[in-house]
CSV table of C-alpha atoms in Angstrom, one decimal:
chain,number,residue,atom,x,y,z
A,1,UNK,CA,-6.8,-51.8,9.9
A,2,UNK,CA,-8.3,-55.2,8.4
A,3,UNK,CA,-5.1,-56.8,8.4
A,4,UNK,CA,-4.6,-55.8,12.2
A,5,UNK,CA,-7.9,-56.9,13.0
A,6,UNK,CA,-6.9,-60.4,11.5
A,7,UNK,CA,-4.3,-60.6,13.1
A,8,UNK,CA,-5.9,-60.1,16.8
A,9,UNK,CA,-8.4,-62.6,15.9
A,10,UNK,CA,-5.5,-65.5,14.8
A,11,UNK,CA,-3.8,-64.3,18.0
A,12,UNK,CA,-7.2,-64.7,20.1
A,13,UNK,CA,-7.9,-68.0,18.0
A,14,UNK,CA,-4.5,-69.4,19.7
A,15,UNK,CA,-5.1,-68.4,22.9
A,16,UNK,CA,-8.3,-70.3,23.0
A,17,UNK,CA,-6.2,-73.6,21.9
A,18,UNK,CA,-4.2,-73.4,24.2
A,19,UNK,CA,-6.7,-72.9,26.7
A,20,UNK,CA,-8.9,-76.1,25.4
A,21,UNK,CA,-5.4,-78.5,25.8
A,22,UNK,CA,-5.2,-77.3,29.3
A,23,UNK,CA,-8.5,-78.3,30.0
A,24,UNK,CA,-9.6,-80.8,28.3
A,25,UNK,CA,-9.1,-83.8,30.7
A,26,UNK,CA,-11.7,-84.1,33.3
A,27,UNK,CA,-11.8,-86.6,35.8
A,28,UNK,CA,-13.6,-89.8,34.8
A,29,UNK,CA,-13.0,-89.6,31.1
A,30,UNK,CA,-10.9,-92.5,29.0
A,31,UNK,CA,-7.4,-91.7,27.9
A,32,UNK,CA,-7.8,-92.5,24.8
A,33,UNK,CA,-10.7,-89.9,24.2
A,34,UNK,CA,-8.4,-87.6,25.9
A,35,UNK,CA,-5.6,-88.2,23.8
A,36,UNK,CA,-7.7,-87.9,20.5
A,37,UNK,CA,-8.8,-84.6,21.6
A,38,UNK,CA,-5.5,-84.1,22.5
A,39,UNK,CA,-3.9,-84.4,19.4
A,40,UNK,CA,-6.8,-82.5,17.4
A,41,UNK,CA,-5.7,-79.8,19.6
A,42,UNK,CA,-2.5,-79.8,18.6
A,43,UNK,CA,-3.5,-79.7,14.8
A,44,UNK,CA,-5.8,-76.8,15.7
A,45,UNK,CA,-2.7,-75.4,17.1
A,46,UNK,CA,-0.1,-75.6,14.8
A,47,UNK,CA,-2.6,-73.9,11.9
A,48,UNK,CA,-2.9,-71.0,14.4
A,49,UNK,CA,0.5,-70.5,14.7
A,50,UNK,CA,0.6,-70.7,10.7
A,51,UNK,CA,-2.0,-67.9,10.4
A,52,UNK,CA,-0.6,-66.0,13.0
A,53,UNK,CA,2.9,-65.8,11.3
A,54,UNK,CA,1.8,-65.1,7.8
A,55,UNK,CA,-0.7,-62.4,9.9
A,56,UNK,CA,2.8,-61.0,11.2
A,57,UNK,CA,4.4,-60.5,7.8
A,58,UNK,CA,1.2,-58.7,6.6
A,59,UNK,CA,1.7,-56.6,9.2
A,60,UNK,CA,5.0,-56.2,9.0
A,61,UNK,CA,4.9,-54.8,5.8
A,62,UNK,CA,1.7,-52.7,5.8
A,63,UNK,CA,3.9,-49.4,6.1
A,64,UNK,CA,5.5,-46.9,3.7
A,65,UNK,CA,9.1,-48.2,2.3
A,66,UNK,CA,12.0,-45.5,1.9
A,67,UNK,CA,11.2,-45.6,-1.5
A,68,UNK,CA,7.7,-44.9,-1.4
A,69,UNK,CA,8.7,-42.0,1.0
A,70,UNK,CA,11.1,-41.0,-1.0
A,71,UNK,CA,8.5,-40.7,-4.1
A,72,UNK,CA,5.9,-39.0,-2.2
A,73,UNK,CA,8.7,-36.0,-1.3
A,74,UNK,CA,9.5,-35.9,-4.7
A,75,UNK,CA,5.8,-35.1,-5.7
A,76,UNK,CA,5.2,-32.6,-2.5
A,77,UNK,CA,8.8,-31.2,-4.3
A,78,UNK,CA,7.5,-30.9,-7.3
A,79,UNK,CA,4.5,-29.3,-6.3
A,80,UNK,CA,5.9,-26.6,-4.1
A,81,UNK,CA,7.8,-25.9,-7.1
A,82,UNK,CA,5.2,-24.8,-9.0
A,83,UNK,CA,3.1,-23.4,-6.5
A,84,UNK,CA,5.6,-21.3,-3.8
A,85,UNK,CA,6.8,-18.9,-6.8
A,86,UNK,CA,3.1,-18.3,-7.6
A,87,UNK,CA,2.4,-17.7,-3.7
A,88,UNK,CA,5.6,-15.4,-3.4
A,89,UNK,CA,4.9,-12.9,-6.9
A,90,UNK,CA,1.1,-12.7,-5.3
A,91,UNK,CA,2.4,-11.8,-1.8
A,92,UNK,CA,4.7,-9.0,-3.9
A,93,UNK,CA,1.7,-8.0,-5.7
A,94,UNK,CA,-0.5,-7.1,-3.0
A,95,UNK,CA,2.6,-5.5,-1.5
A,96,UNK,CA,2.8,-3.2,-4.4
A,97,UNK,CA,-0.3,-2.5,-4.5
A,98,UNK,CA,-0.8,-1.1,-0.8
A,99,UNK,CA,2.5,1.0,-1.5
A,100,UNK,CA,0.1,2.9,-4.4
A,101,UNK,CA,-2.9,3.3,-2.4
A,102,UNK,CA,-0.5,5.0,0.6
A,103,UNK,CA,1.5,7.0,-2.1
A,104,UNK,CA,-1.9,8.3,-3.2
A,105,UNK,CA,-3.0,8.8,0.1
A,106,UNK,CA,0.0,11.4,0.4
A,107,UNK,CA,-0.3,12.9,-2.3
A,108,UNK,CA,-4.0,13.9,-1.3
A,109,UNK,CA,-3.0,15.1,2.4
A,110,UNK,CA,0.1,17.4,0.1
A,111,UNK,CA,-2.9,18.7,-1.8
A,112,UNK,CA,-5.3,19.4,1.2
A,113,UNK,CA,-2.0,21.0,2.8
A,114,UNK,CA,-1.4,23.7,-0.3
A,115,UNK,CA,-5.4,24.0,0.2
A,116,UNK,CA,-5.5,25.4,3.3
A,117,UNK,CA,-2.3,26.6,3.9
A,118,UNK,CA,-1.3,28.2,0.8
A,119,UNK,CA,2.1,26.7,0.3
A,120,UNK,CA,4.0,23.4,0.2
A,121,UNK,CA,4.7,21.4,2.5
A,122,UNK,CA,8.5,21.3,3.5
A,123,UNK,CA,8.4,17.7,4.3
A,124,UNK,CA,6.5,14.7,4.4
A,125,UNK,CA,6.8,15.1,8.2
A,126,UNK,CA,4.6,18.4,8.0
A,127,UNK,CA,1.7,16.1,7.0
A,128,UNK,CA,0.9,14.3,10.8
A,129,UNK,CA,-1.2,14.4,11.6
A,130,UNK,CA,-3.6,17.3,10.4
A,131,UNK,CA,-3.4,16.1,6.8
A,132,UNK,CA,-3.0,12.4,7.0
A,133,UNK,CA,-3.6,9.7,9.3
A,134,UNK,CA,-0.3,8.5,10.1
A,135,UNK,CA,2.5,8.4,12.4
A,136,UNK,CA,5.5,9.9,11.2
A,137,UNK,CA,7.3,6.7,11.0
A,138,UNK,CA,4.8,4.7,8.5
A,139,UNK,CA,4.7,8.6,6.8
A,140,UNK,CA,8.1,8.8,5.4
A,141,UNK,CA,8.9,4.7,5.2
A,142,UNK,CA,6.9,1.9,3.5
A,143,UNK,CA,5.8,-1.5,4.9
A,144,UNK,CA,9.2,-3.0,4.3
A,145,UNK,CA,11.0,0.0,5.9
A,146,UNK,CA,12.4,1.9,3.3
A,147,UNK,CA,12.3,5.3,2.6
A,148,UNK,CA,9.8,7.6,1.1
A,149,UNK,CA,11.6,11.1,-1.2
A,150,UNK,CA,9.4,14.1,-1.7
A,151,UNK,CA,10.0,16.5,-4.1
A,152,UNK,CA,8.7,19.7,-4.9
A,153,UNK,CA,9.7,21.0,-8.7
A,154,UNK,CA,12.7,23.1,-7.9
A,155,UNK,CA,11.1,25.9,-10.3
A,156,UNK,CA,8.8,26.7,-8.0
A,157,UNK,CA,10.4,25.8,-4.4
A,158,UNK,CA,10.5,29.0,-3.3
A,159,UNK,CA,6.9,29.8,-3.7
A,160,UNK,CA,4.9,32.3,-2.3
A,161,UNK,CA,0.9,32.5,-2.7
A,162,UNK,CA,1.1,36.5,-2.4
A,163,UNK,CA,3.5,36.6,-5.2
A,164,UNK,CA,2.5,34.3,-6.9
A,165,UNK,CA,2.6,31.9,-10.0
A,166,UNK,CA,3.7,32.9,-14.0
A,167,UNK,CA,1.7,31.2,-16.9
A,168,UNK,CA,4.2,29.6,-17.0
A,169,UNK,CA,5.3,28.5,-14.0
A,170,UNK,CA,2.4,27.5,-13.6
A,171,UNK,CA,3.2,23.9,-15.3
A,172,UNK,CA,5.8,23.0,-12.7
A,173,UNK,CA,3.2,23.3,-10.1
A,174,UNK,CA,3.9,19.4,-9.0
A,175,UNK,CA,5.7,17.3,-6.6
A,176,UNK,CA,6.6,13.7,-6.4
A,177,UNK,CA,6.5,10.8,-3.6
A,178,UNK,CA,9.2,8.5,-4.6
A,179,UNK,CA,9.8,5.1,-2.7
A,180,UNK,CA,11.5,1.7,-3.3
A,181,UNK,CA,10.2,-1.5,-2.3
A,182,UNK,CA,13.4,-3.2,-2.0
A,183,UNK,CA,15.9,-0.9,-1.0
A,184,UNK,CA,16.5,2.8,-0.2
A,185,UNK,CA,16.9,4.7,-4.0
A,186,UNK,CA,17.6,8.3,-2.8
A,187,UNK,CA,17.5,9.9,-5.5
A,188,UNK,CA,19.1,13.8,-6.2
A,189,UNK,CA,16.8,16.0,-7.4
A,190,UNK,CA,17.9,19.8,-7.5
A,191,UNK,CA,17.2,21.1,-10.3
A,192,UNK,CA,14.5,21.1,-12.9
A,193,UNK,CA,16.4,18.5,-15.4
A,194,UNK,CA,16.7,16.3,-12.3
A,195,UNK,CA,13.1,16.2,-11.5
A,196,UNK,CA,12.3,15.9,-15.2
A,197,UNK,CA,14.2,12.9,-15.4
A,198,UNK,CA,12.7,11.2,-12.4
A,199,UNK,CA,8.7,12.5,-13.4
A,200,UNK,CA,9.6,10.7,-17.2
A,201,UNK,CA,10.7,7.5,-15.8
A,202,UNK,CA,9.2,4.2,-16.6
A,203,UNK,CA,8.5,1.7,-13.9
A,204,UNK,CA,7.2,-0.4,-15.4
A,205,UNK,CA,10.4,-2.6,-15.7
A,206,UNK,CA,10.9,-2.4,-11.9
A,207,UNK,CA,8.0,-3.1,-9.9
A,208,UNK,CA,9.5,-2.3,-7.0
A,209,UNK,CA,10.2,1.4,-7.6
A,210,UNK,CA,7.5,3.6,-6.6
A,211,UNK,CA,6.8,7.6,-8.1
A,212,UNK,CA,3.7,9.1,-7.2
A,213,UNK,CA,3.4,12.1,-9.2
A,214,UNK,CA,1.0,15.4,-8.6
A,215,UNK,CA,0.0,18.1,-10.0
A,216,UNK,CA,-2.0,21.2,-8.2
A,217,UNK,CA,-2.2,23.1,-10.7
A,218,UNK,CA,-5.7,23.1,-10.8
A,219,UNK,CA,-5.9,24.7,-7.5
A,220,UNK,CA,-4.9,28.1,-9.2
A,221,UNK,CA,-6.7,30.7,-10.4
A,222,UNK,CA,-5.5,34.1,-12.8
A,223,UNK,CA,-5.7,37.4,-11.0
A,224,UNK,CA,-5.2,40.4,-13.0
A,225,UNK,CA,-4.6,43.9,-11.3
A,226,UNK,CA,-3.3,46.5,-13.1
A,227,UNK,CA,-4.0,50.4,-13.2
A,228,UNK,CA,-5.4,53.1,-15.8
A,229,UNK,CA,-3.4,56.2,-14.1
A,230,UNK,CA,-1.8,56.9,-10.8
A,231,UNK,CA,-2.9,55.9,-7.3
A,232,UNK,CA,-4.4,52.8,-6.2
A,233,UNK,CA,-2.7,49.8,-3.4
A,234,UNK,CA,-3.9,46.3,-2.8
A,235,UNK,CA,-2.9,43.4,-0.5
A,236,UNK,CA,-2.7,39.5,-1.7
A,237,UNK,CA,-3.2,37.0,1.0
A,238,UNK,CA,-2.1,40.1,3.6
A,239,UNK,CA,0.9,41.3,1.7
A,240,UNK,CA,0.8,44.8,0.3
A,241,UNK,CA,1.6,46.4,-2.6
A,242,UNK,CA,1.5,50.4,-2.7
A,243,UNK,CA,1.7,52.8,-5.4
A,244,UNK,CA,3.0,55.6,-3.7
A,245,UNK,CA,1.4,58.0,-6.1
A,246,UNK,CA,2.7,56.4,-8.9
A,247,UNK,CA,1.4,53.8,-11.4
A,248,UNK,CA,1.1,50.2,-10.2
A,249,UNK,CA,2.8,47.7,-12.0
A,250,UNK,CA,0.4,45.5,-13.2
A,251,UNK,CA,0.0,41.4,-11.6
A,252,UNK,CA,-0.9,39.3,-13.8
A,253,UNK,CA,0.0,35.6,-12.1
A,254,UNK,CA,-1.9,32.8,-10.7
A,255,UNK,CA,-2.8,32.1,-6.7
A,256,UNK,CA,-4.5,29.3,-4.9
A,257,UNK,CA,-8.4,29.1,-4.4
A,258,UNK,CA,-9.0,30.7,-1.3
A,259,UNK,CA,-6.8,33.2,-1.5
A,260,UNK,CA,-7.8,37.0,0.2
A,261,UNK,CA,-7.3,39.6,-2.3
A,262,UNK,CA,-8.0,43.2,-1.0
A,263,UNK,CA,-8.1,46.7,-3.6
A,264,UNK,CA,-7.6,50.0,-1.8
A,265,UNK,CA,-8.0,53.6,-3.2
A,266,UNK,CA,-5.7,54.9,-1.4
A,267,UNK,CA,-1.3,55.3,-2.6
A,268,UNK,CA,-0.9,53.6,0.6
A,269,UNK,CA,-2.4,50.6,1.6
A,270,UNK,CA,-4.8,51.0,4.5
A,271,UNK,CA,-8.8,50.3,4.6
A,272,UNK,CA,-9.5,48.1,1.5
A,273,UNK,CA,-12.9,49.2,-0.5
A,274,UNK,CA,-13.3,45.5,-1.8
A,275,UNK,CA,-12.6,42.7,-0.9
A,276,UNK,CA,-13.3,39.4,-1.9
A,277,UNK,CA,-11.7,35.6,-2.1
A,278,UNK,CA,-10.2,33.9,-5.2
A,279,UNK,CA,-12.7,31.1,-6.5
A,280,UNK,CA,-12.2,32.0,-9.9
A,281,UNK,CA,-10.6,33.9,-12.2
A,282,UNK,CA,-10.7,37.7,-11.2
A,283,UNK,CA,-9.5,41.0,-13.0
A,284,UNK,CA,-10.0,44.7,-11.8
A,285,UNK,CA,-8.1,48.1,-12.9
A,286,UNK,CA,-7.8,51.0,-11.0
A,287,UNK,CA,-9.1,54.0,-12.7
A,288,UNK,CA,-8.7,57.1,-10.9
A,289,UNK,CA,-10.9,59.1,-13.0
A,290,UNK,CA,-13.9,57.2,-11.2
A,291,UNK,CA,-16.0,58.4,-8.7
A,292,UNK,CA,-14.4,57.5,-5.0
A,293,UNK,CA,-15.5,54.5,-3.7
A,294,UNK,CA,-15.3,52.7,-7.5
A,295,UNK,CA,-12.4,53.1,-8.8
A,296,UNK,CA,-11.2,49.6,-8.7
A,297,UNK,CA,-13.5,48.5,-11.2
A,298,UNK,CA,-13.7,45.2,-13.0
A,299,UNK,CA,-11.5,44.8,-16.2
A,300,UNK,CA,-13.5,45.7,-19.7
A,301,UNK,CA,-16.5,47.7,-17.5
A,302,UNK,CA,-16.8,51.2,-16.9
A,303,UNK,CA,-17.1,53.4,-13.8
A,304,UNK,CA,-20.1,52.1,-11.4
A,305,UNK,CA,-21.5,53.9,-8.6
A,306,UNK,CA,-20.3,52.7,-5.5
């Protein structure tokens, strides 16, 4: 900016020179004092016109050269370099890290669903929007539009509450929410070594691969029902089981919180005498040596009056 502002004031200079030779004769003045001012003009002049060139070259070459230009890419290059990978693996980061806070968010509406339904969902589809707050489409893909795999242990697919878990069993009580990042794994699980295989692996190595794993087990609790002689029917979450004058066959397996359990005196199920809902575990025998009224009585008690 200083070397422009010299130059408009060299250029202005000049023009004021020129000026004062045009005018400096005036009517009664001697020639020779006119021609002495004349020629100091003239010198005044010719240094303007010096200033002003060396002014021009200044300017001329106040601006960036192609190498300069070339240098300062080189550094925003360099720079961009260093600092776009750093950018990109952050972006990626944050990326995973939404995918695990929506994989967990599934997994909790699959547990609310067994909650108050009593079984597993079939698909992640089932979920929307009672159990969680999406639309089907962000449900069963991620942000970048791959696919989300859910998986129920295929030891225990064909659960039923009223029936049912085994001590046993009641380990494979968990599901999976698989989902890639990158591309669309769909991965084979159907049977039990399959789903092993896929609950054991270690993602660690691909960030991009996503496995949610649950386990509801903890929403079970042990009923015991069994029988001291003949007689006796009770119902689990509404389904029946009648002696028929015989001896029931004791239950001994594990069912959701919440779940209706009804105990009838009579060989065929009808009016229950007690009833009550699983929160814990529960054990009763029927004894038909007990008074009507109480003869399902709790495990390791005696008759009670009704």
């Amino acid at each position: 900016m200083t070397r422009r502002n010299d130059f408009l004031t060299q250029a202005t200079g000049l023009h004021t020179a020129s000026i004062s030779f045009e005018t400096d004769w005036r009517p009664g003045t001697t020639l020779r004092s006119t021609q002495c001012k004349n020629r100091n003009t003239v010198e005044i002049i010719g240094r303007r016109i010096s200033a002003l060139i060396d002014a021009s070259r200044c300017l001329s070459t106040s601006g960036f050269t192609l190498v300069e230009m070339i240098g300062v890419l080189a550094i925003i290059a360099i720079l961009a370099s260093f600092i776009a990978p750093n950018v990109i693996n952050q972006l990626a980061s944050v990326r995973r890290d939404s995918e695990d806070g929506q994989l967990a968010t599934i997994a909790r509406g699959i547990e609310l669903y067994v909650r108050q339904t009593h079984s597993f969902p079939a698909t992640l589809t089932a979920l929307s929007p009672d159990y969680v707050a999406m639309a089907l489409g962000q449900l069963t893909t991620n942000p970048n539009g791959f696919l989300r795999y859910y998986f129920v242990q295929p030891n225990i697919s064909g659960f039923t509450n009223s029936t049912g878990l085994s001590t046993t069993a009641l380990a494979d009580a968990r599901f999976m929410v698989i989902t890639h990042l990158a591309q669309n794994v769909n991965p084979s699980i159907t049977t039990d070594a399959n789903f092993e295989t896929w609950w054991s692996t270690d993602e660690t190595g691909t960030p991009d691969l996503k496995i949610h794993r649950g386990h509801v087990g903890h929403l079970f609790h042990l009923l015991s029902l069994s029988a001291n002689g003949a007689g006796g029917s009770y119902a689990i979450d509404g389904s029946p089981t009648a002696s028929g004058g015989g001896t029931l066959v004791p239950h001994i397996r594990y069912h959701l919180s919440g779940t209706a359990i009804s105990l009838d005196e009579a060989d065929t199920f009808m009016v229950p005498e007690t009833q009550f809902t699983l929160s814990t575990e529960a054990g009763f025998q029927f004894d038909p040596d007990c008074a009507a009224g109480s003869k399902w009585r709790i495990n390791s008690s005696g008759c009670y009056s009704p």
